[in-house]
Coordinates of N, CA and C in Angstrom, one line a residue:
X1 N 94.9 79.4 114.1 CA 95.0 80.8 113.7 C 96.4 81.3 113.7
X2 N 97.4 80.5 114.3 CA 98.8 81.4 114.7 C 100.0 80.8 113.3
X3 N 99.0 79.9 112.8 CA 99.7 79.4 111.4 C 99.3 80.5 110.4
X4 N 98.5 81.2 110.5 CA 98.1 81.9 108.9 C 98.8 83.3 109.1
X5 N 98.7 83.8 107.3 CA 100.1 84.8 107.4 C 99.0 85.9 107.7
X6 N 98.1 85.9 108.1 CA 97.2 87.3 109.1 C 97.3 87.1 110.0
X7 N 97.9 86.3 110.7 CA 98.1 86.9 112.0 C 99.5 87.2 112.4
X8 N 99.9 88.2 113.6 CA 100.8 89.0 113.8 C 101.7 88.3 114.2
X9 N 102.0 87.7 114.7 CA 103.1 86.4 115.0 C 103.0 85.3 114.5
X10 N 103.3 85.1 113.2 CA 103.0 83.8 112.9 C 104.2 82.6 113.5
X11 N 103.3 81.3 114.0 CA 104.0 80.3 114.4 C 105.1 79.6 112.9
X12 N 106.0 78.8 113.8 CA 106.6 78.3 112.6 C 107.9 78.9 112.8
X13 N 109.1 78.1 111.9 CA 110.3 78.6 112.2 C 110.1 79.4 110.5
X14 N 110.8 80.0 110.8 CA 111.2 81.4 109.7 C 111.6 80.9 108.3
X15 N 112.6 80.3 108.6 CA 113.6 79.2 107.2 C 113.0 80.3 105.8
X16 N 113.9 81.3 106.1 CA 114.0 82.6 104.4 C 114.8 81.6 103.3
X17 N 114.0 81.8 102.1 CA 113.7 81.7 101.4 C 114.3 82.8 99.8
X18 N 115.5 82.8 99.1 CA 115.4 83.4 98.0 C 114.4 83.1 96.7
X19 N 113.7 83.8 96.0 CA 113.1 83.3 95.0 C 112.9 84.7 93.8
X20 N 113.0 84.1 92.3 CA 113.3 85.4 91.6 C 111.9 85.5 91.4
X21 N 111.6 86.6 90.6 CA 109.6 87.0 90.9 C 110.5 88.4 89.5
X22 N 109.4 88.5 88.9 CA 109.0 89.4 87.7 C 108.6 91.0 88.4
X23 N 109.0 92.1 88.7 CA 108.6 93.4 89.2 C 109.0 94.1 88.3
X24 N 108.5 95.1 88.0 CA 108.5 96.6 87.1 C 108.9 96.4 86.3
X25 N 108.7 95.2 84.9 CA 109.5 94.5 83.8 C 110.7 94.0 84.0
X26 N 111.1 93.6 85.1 CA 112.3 93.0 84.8 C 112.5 92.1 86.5
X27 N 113.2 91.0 85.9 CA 113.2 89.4 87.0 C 114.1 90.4 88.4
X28 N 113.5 90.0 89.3 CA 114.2 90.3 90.7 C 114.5 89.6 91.4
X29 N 115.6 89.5 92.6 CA 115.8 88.3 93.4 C 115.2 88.8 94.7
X30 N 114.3 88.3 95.1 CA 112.9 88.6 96.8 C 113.8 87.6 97.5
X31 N 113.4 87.9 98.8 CA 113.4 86.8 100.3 C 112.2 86.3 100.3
X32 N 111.9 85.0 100.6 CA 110.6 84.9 101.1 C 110.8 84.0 102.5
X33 N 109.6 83.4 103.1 CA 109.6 82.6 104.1 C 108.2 82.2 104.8
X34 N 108.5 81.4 105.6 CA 107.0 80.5 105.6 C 106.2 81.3 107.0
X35 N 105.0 81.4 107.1 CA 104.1 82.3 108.0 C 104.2 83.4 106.9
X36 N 103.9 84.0 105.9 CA 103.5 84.9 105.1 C 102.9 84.2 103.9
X37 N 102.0 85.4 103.2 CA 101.2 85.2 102.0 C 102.4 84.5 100.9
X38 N 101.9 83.5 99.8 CA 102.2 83.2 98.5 C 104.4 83.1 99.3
X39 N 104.7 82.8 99.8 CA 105.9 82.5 99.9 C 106.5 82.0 99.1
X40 N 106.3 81.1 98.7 CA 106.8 80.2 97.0 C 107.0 81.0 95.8
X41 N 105.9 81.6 95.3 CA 105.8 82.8 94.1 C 105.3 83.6 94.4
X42 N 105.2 84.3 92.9 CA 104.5 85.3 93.2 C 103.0 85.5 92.8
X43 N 101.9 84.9 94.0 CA 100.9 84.4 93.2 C 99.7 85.3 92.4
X44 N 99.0 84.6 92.1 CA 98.6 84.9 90.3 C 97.2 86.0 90.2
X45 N 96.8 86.2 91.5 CA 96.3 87.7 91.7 C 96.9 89.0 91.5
X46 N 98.2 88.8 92.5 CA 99.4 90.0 92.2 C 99.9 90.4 91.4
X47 N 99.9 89.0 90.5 CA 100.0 89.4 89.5 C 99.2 89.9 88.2
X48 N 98.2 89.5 88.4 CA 97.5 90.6 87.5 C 97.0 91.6 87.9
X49 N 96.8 91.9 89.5 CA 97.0 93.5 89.2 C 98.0 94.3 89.0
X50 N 99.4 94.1 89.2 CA 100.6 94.4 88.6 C 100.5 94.6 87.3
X51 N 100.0 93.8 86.5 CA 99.5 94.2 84.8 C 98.3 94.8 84.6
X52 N 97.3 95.4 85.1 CA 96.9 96.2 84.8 C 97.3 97.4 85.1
X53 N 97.4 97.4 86.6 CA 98.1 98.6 86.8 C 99.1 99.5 85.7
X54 N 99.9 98.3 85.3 CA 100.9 98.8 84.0 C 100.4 99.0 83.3
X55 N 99.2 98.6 82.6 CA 98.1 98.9 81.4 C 97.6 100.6 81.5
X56 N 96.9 100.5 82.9 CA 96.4 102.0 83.6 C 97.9 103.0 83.4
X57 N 98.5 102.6 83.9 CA 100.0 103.8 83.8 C 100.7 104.1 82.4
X58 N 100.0 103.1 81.7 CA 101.1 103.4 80.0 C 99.7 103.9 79.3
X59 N 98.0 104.3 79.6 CA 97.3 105.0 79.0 C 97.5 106.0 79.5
X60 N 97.6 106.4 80.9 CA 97.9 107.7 81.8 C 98.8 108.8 80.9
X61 N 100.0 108.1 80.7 CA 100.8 108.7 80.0 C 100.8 108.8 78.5
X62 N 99.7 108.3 77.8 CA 99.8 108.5 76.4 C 98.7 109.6 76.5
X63 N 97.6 109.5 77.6 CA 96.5 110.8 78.0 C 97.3 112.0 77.9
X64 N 98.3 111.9 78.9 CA 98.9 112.9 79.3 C 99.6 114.2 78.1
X65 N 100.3 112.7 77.0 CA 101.3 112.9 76.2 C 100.4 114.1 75.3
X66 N 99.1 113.5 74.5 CA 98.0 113.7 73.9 C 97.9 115.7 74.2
X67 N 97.6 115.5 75.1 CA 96.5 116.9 76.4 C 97.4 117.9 76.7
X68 N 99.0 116.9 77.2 CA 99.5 118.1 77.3 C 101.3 117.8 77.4
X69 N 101.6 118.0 76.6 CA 103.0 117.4 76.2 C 104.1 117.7 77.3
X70 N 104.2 118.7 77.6 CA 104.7 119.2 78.8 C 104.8 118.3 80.2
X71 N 103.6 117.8 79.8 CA 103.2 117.6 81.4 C 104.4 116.4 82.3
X72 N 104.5 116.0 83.2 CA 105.3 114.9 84.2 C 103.9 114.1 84.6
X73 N 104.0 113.0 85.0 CA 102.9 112.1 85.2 C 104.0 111.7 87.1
X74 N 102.9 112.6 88.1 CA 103.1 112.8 89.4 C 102.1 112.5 90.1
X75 N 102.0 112.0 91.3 CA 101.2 111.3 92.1 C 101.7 111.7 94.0
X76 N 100.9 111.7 94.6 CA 101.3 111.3 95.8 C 101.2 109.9 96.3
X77 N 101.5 109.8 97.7 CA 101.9 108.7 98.5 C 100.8 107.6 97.9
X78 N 101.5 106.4 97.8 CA 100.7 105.0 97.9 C 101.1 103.7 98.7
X79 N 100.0 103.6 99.0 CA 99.9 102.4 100.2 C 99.5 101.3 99.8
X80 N 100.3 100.0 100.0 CA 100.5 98.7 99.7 C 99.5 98.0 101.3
X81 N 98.0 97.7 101.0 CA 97.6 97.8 102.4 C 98.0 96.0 102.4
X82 N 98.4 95.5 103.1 CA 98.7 94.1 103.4 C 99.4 93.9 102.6
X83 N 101.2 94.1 103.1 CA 101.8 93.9 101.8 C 102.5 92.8 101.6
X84 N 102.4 91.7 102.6 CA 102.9 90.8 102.7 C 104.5 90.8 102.7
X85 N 104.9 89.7 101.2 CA 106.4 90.0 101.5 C 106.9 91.1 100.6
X86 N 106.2 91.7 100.1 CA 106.4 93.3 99.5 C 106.1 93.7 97.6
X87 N 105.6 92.4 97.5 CA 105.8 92.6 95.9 C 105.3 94.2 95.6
X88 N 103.8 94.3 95.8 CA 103.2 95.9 95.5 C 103.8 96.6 95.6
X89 N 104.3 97.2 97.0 CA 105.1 98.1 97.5 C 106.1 98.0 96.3
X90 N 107.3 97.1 96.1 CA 108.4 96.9 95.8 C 107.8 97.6 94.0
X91 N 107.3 96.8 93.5 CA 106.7 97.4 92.2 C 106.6 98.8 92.2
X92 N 105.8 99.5 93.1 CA 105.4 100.6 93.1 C 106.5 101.4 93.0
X93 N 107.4 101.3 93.8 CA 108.5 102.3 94.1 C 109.8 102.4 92.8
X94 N 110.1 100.8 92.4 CA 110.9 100.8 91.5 C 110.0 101.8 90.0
X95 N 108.8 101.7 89.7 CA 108.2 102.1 88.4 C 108.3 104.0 88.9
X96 N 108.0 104.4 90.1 CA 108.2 105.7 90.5 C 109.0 106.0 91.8
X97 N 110.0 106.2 91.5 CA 110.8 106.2 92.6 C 110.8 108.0 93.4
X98 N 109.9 108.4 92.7 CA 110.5 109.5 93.6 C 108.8 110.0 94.5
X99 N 107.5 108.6 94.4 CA 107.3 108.5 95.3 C 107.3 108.1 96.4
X100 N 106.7 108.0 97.3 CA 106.6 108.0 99.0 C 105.6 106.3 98.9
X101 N 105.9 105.5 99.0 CA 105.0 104.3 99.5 C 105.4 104.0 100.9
X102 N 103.8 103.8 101.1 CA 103.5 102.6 102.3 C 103.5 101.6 102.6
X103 N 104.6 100.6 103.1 CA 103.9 99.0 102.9 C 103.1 98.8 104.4
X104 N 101.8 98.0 104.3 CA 101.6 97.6 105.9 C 101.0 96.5 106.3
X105 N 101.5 96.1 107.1 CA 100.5 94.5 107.2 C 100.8 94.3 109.2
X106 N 100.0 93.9 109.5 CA 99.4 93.1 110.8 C 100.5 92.1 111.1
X107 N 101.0 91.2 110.1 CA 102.3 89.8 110.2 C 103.5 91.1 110.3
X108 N 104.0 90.7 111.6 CA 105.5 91.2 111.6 C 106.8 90.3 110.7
X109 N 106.2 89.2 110.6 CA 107.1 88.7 109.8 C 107.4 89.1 108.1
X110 N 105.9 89.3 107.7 CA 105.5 90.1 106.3 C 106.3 91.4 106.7
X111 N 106.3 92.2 107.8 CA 107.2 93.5 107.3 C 108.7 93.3 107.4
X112 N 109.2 92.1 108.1 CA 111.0 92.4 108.3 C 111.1 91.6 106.6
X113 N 110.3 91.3 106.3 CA 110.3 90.8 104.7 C 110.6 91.7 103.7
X114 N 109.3 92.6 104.0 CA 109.3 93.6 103.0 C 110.9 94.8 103.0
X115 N 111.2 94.8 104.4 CA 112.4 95.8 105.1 C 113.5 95.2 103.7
X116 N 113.4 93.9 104.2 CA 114.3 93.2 103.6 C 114.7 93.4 102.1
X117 N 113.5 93.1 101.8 CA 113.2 93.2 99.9 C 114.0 94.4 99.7
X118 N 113.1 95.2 100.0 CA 113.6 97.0 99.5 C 115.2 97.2 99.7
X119 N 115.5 96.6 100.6 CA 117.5 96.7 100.8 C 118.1 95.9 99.8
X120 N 117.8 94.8 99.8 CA 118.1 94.1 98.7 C 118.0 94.9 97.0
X121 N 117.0 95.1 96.9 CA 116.5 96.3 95.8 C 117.5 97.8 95.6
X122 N 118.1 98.3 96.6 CA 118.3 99.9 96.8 C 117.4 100.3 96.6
X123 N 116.3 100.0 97.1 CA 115.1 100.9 97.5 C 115.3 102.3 98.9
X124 N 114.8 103.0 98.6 CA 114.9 103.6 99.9 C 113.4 104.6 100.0
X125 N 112.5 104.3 99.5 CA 110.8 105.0 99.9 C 110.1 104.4 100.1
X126 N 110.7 103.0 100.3 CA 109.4 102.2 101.5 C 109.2 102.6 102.2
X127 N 108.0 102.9 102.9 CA 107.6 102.9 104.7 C 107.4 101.5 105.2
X128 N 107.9 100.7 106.0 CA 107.0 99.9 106.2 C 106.1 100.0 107.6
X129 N 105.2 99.3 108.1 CA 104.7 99.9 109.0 C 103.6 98.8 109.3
X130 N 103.7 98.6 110.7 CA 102.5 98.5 111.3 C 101.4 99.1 111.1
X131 N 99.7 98.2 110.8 CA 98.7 99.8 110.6 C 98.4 100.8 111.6
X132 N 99.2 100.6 112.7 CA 98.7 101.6 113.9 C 99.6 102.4 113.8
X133 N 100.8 102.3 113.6 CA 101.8 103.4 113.4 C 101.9 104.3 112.0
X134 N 101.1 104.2 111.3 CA 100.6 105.3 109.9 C 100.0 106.4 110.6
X135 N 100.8 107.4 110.9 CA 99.9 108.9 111.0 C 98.4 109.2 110.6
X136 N 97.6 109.4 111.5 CA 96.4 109.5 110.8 C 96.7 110.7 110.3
X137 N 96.9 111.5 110.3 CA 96.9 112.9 109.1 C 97.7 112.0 107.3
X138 N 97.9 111.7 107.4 CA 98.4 110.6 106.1 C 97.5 110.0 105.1
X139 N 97.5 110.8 104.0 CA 96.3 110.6 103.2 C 97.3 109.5 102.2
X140 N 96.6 109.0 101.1 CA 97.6 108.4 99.9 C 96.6 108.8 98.6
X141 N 97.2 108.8 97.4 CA 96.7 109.4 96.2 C 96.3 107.7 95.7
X142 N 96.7 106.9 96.0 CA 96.6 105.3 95.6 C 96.7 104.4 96.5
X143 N 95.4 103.4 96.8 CA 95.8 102.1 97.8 C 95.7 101.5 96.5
X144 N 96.3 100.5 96.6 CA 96.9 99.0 96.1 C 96.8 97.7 96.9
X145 N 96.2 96.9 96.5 CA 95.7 95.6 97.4 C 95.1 94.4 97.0
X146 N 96.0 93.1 97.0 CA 95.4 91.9 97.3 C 94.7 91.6 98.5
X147 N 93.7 92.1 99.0 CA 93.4 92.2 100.6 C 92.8 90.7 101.2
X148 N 93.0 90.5 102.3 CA 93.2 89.6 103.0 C 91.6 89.2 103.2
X149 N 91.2 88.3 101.8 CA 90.1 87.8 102.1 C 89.3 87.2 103.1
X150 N 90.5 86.0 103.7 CA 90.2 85.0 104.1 C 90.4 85.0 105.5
X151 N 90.0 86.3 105.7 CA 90.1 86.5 107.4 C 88.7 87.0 107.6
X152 N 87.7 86.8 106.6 CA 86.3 86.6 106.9 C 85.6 88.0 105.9
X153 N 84.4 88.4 106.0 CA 83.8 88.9 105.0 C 83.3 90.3 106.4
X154 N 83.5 90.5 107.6 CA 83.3 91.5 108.9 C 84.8 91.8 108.8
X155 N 85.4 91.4 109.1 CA 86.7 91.6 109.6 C 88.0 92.8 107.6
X156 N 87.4 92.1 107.0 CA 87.8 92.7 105.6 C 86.6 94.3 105.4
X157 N 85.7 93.9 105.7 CA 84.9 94.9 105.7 C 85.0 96.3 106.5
X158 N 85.4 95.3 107.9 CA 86.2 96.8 108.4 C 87.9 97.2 108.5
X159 N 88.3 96.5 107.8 CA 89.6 96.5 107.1 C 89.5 98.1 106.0
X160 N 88.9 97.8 105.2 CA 88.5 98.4 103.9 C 87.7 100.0 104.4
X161 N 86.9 99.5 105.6 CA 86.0 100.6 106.7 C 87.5 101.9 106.6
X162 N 88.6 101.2 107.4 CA 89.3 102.0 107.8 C 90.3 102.8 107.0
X163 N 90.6 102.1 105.3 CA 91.3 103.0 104.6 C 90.8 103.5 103.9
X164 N 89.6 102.8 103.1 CA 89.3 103.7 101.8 C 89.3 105.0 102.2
X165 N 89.0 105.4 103.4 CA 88.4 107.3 103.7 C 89.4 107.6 103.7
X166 N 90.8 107.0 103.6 CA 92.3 107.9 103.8 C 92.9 107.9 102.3
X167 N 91.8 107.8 101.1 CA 92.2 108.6 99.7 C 91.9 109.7 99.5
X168 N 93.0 110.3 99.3 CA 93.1 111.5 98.7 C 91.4 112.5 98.1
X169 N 91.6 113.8 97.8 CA 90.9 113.4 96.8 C 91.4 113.5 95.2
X170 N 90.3 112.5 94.7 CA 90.9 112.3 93.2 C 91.8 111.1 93.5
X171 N 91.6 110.4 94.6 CA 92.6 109.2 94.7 C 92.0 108.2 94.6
X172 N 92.8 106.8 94.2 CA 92.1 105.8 93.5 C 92.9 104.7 93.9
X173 N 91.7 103.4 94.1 CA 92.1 102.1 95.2 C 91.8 101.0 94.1
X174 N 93.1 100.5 93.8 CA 93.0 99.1 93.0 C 93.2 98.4 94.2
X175 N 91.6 97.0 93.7 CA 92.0 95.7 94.5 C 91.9 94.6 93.8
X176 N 92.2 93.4 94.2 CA 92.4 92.2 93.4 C 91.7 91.6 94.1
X177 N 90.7 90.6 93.5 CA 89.6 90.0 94.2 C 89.6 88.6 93.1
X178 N 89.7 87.3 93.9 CA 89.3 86.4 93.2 C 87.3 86.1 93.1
X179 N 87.1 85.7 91.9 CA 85.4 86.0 91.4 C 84.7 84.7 92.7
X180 N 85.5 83.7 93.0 CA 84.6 83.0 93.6 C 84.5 82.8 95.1
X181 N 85.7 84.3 95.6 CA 85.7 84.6 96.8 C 85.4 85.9 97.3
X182 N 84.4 85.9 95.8 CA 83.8 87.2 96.1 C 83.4 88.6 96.0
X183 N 84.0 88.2 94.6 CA 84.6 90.0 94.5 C 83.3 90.7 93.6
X184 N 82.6 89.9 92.8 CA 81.7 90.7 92.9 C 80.8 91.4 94.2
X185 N 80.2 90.8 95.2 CA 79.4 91.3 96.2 C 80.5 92.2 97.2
X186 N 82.1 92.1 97.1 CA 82.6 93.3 97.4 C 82.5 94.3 96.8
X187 N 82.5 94.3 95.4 CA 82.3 95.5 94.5 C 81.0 96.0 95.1
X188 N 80.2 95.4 94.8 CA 78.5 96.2 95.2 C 78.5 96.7 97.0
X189 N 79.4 95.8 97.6 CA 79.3 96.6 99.3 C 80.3 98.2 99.0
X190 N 81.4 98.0 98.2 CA 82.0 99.4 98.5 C 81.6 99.9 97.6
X191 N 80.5 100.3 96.7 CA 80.1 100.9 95.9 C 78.9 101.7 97.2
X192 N 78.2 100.9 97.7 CA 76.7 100.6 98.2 C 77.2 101.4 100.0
X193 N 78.8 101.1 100.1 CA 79.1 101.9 101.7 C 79.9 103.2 101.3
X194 N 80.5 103.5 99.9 CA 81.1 104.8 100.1 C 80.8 105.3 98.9
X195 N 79.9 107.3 99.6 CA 79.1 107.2 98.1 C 80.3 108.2 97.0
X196 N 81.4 108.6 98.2 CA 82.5 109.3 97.2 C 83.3 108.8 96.9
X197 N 83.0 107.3 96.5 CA 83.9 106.6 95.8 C 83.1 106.1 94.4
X198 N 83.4 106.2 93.2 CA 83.3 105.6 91.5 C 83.6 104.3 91.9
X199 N 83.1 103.1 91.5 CA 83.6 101.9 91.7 C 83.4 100.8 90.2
X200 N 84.1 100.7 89.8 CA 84.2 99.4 88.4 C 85.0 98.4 88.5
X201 N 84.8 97.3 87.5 CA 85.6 96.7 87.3 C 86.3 96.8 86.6
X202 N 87.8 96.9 86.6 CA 88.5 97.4 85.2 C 89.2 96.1 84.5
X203 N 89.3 95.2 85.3 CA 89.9 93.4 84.4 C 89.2 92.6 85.2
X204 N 89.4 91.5 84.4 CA 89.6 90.3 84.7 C 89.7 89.1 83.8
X205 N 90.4 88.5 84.8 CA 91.3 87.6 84.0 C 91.9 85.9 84.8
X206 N 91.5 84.9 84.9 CA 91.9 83.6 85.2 C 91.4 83.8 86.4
X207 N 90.0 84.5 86.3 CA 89.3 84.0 87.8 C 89.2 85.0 88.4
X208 N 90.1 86.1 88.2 CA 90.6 87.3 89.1 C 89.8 88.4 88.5
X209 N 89.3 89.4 89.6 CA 88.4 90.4 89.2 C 89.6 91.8 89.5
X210 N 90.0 92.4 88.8 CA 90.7 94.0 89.3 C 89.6 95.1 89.6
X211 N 89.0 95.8 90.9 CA 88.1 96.4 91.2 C 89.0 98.1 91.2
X212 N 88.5 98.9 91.1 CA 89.1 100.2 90.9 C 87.8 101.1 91.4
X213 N 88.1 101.6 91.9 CA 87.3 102.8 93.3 C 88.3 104.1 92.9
X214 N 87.4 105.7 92.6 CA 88.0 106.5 92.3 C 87.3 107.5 93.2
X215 N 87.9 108.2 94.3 CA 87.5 109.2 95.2 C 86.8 110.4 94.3
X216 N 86.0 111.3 94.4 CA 85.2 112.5 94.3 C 86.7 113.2 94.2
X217 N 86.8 114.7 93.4 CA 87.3 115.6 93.6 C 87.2 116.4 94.6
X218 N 85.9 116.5 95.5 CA 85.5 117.4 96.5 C 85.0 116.5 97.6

């Protein structure tokens, strides 16, 4: 268990890692290192929610453009829940920088990662964070998540237990779920455990399911 990148100390010597990876249209140079998620690349979940998401954000703004010309396309805080070595986070902030993200993960080694990324970057609206040190008064208008499947089907369940209720309202939770680890019968549990959450599928693609949960207005 002290080898996998869920748990908070992972064993293993560190030995960082530069690797370039594709964020907010354009190649980046990341840290990576061993005891975290996808270390090597950037793997092929993240990345396709990364492209939808971009799909979702370039209709947002043609809605917007449409309805009401004037308008700015603004959001509050979003949370990267297990952000590993930062890709989400790192995406998120570079595409809107003058929000407020979260990154958080359980591997200490995944957050001096992500610290890392973002300085590298001139980022400066990361949070990163332990999940116990996020303020419970702390809502977010967006979670974002490859979530940590493989740390069992109880343990994700109350993973998921503890954030979805901290959307906003009108706030909305993309996750990436591969199909044969299950992402349908996650779809039907958070559909089936939270009833002010909308729940669809909105892609998929090379196996990979993108799930989208949209909070109640009220």
């Amino acid at each position: 268990m002290t080898q996998h990148y869920f748990s908070e100390s992972p064993a293993g010597d560190f030995r960082p890692r530069d690797i370039e990876v594709e964020l907010a249209g354009a190649p980046r140079k990341v840290r990576t290192a061993g005891g975290v998620f996808s270390p090597e690349h950037l793997d092929r979940g993240t990345e396709i929610l990364l492209k939808t998401l971009a799909r979702e954000r370039e209709r947002g703004r043609e809605h917007a453009a449409e309805h009401d010309p004037d308008s700015e396309l603004r959001g509050g805080a979003v949370l990267d829940l297990g952000c590993g070595w930062g890709p989400i986070a790192l995406a998120a902030a570079l595409e809107t920088p003058e929000r407020e993200v979260w990154a958080i993960d359980i591997n200490e080694r995944s957050r001096e990662l992500t610290r890392t990324n973002a300085a590298m970057l001139g980022i400066t609206t990361v949070r990163v964070a332990a999940p116990e040190e996020v303020p419970a008064a702390v809502t977010f208008a967006e979670i974002r998540s490859n979530p940590p499947i493989r740390i069992g089907k109880a343990a994700l369940h109350e993973l998921l237990t503890q954030w979805l209720p901290r959307l906003a309202p009108g706030g909305v939770a993309h996750l990436v779920v591969a199909k044969h680890l299950g992402a349908d019968s996650l779809q039907r549990w958070i559909a089936e455990t939270f009833s002010e959450l909308a729940v669809e599928r909105v892609a998929r693609d090379k196996g990979f399911h993108v799930i989208r949960a949209v909070r109640s207005e009220r």
